[in-house]
Coordinates of C-alpha atoms in Angstrom, one line a residue:
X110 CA 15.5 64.1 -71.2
X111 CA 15.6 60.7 -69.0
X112 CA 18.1 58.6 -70.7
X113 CA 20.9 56.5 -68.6
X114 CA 21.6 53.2 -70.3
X115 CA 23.8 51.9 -67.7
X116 CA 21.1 52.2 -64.8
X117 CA 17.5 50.3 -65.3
X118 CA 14.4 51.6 -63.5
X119 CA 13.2 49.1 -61.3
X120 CA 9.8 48.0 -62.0
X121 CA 7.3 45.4 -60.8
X122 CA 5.1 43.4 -63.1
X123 CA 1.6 43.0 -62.0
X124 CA -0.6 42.2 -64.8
X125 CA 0.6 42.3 -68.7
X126 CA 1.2 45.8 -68.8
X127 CA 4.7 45.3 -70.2
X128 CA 3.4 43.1 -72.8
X129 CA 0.4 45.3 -73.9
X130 CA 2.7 48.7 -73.8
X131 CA 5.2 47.1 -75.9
X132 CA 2.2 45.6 -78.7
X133 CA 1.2 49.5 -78.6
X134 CA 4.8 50.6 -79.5
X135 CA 5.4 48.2 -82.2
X136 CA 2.0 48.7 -84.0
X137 CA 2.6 52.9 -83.4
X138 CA -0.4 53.6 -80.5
X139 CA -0.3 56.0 -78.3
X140 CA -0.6 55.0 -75.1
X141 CA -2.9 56.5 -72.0
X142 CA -2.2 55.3 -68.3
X143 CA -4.8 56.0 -65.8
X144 CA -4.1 55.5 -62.2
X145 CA -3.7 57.0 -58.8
X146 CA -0.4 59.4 -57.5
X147 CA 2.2 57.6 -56.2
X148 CA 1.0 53.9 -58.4
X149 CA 4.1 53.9 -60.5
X150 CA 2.7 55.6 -63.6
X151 CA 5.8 57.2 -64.1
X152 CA 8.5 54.4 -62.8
X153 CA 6.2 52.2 -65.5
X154 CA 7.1 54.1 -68.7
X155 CA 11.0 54.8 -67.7
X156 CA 11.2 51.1 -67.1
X157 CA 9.5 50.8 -70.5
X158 CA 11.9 53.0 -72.4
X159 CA 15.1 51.3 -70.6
X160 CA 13.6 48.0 -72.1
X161 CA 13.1 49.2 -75.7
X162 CA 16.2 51.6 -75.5
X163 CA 14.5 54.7 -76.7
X164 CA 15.0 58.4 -75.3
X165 CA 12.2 59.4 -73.2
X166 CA 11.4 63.1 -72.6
X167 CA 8.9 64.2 -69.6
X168 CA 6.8 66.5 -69.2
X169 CA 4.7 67.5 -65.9
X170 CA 1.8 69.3 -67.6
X171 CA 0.3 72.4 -65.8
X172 CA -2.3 75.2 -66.4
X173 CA 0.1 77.2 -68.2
X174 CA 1.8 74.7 -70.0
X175 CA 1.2 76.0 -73.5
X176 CA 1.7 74.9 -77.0
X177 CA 5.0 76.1 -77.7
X178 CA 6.2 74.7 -74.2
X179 CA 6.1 71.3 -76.4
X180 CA 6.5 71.9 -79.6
X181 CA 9.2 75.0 -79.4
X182 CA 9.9 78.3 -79.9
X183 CA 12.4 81.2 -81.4
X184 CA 14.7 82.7 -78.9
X185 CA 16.8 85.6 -79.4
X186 CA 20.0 86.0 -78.2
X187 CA 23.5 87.8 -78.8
X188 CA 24.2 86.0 -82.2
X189 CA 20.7 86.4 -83.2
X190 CA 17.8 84.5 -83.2
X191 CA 17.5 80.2 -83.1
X192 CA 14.3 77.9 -83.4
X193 CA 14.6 75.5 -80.2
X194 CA 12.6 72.6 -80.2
X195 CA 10.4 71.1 -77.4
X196 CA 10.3 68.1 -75.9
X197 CA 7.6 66.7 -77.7
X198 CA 9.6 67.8 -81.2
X199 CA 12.7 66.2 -80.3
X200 CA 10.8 63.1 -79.1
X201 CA 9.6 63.4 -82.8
X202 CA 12.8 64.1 -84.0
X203 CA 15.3 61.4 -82.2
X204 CA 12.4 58.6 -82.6
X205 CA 11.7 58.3 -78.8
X206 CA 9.0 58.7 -76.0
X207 CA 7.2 61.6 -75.4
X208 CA 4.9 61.3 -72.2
X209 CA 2.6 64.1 -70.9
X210 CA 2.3 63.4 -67.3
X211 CA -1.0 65.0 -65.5
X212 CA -1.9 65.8 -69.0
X213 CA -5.6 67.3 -68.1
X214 CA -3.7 69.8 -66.1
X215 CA -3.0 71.0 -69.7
X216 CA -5.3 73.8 -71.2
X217 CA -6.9 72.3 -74.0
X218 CA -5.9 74.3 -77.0
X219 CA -2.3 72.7 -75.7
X220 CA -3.6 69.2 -75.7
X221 CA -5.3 69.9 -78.9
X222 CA -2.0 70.2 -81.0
X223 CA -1.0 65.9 -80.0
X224 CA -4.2 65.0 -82.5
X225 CA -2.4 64.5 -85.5
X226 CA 0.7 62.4 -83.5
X227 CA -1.9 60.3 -81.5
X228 CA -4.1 59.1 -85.1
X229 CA -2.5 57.3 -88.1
X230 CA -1.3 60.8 -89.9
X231 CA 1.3 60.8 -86.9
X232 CA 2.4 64.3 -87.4
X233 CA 3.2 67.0 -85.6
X234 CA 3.2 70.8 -87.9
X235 CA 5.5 73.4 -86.6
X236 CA 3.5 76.4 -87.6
X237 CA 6.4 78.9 -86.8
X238 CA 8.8 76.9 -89.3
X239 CA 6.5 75.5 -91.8
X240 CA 7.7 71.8 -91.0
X241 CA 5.8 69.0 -90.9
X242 CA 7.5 65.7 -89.1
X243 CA 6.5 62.6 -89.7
X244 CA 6.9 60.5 -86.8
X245 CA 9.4 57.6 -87.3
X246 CA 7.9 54.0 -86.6
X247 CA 9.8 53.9 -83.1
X248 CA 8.3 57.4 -81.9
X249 CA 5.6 56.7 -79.6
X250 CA 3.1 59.4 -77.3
X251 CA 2.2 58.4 -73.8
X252 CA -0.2 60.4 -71.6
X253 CA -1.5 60.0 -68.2
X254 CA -3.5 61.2 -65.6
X255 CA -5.1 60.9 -62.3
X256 CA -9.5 59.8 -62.6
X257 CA -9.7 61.3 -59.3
X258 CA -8.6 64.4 -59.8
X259 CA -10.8 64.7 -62.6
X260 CA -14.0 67.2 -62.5
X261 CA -16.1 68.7 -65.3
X262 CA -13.6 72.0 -66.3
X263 CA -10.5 69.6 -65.9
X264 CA -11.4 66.1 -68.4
X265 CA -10.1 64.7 -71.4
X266 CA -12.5 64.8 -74.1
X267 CA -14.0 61.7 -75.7
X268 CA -12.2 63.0 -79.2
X269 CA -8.8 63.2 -77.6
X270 CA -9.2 59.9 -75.5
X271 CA -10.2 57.8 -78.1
X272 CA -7.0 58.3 -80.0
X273 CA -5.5 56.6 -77.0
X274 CA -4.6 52.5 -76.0
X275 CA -5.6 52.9 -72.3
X276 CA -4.6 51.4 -69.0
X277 CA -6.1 51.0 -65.6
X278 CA -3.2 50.9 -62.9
X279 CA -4.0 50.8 -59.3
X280 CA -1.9 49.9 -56.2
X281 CA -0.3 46.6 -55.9
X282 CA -1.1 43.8 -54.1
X283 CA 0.1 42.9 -51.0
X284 CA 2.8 40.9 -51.2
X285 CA 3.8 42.4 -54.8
X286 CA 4.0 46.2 -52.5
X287 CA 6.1 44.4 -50.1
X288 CA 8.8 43.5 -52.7
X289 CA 8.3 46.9 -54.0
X290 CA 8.9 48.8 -50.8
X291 CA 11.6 46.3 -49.7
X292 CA 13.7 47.0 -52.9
X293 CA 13.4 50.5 -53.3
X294 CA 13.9 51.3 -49.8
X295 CA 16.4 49.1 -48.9
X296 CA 14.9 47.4 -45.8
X297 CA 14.5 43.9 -45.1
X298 CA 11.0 41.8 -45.8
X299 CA 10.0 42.3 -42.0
X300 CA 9.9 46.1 -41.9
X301 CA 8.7 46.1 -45.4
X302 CA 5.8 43.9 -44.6
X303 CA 5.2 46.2 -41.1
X304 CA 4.7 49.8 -43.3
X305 CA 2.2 47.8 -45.9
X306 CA 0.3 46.8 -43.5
X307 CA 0.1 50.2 -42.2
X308 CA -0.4 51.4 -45.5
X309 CA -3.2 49.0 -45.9
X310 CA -5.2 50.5 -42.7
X311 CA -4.9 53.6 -43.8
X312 CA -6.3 53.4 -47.5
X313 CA -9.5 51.8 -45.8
X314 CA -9.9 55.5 -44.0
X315 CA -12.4 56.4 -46.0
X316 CA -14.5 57.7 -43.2
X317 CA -11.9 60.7 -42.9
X318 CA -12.5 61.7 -47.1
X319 CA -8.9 62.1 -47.6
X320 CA -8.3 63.6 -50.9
X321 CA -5.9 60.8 -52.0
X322 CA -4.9 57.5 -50.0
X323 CA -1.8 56.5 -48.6
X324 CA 0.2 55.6 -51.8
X325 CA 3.2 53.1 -52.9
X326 CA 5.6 56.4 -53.1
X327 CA 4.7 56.9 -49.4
X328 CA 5.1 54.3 -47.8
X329 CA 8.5 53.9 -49.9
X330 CA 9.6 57.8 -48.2
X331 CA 8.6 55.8 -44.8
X332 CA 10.3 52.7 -44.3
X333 CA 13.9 54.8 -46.1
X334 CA 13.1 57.3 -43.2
X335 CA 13.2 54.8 -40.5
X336 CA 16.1 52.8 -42.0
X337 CA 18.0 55.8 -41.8
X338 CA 17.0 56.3 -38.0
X339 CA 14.3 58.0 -37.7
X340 CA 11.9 56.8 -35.0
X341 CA 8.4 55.3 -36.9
X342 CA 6.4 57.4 -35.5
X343 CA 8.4 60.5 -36.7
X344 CA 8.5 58.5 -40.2
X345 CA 5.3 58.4 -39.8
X346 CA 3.8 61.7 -39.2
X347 CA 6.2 63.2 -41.7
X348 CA 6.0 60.6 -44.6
X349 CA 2.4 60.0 -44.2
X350 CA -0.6 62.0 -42.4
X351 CA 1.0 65.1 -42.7
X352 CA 1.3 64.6 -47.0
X353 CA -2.1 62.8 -46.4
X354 CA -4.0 65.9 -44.7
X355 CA -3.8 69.2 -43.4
X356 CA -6.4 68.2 -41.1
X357 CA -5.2 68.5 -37.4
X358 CA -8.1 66.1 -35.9
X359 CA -7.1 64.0 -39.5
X360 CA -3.6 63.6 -38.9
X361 CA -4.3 62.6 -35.3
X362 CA -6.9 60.1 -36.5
X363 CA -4.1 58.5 -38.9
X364 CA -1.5 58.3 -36.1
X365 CA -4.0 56.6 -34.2
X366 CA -3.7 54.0 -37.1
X367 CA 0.5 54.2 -37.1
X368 CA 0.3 53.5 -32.8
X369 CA -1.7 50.7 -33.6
X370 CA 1.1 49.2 -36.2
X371 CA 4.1 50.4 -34.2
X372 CA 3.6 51.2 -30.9

């Protein structure tokens, strides 16, 4: 579970995302959050917990991420056997956040089971005790996912979506990455505003069909690494084309790009 009180995730505003989030909470919507790796999907819904001061529990969906995985299971051990819950029961249970990062990486007979918590019966049925919770008012199911990751075997369907408030993020602007990079790395405005703009060049290598583009999280890894020491270019290569490509004549390509920022 992610709960520390004392210690608020830093997050920066760019639209009303806060405001609509919040308006979801309050009238009991589930939430989904579209955007690309490294956007600050996740940063966005600790910050939103720390703000409405409820426990948030995380999971990083994957193939084999099955229903009992989130709801829970019976273990056996020397005094016998338990019922443990899952994250997603205990988000029920304590009144808190639940969020399903990934989650088409989910098989869908996994996803199926968040139906009757994401529509206005907000239930969840534990078929292995015979309970049936009803979500208190401050319980609240958040979901995300990558579009471009998305493919016909590996989509949400249109019955599970529409359950969902959605929202588009995307990277920040400019100047609003600068402040982003500059806070979480710990580097002044000038160096901030030096590994933007080389983060900038690279997105716009579309020629190369990178997989993904140089994202926020990245060029956050880069400007630490050189604070620290290390030379730019070695921040470079390690922070950036190699995560962006395996691509020998690639990763050359995109140093090209970082010799042109900092040689």
């Amino acid at each position: 579970m992610d709960r520390n009180p004392s210690c608020e995730p830093f997050y920066q505003p760019l639209n009303n995302e806060e405001a609509l989030f919040e308006q979801a909470w309050r009238h009991g919507m589930p939430v989904l959050i579209k955007g690309p790796t490294g956007c600050g999907k996740t940063r966005f819904v600790q910050h939103m917990a720390h703000r409405l001061k409820l426990p948030l529990y995380t999971v990083a969906c994957h193939d084999d991420l099955s229903a009992a995985d989130l709801i829970g299971r019976h273990l056996i051990g020397a005094q016998g056997t338990w019922w443990q819950d899952g994250p997603l029961t205990r988000a029920v249970r304590e009144g808190g956040i639940c969020y399903l990062d990934e989650v088409v990486e989910a098989r869908q007979d996994t996803v199926v089971v968040l139906h009757p918590l994401a529509d206005d019966r907000r239930e969840l049925f534990l078929e292995r005790t015979g309970e049936v919770l009803k979500a208190p008012p401050s319980f609240m199911l958040v979901v995300s996912y990558n579009p471009g990751y998305q493919n016909l075997l590996k989509g949400m369907k249109p019955s599970t979506r529409q359950r969902f408030v959605a929202m588009r993020f995307g990277y920040p602007p400019v100047a609003d990455e600068e402040r982003i990079v500059a806070r979480e790395a710990q580097v002044d405005t000038a160096l901030a505003t030096q590994v933007v703009r080389l983060g900038q060049a690279l997105r716009r290598l579309d020629q190369h069909d990178l997989e993904e583009v140089a994202s926020t999280r990245l060029l956050i890894f880069t400007a630490r690494m050189i604070r620290s020491g290390m030379s730019p270019r070695e921040a470079c290569m390690a922070c950036l084309a190699e995560p962006l490509s395996d691509d020998p004549l690639t990763v050359a390509a995109l140093m090209d790009v970082v010799d042109v920022h900092f040689g």
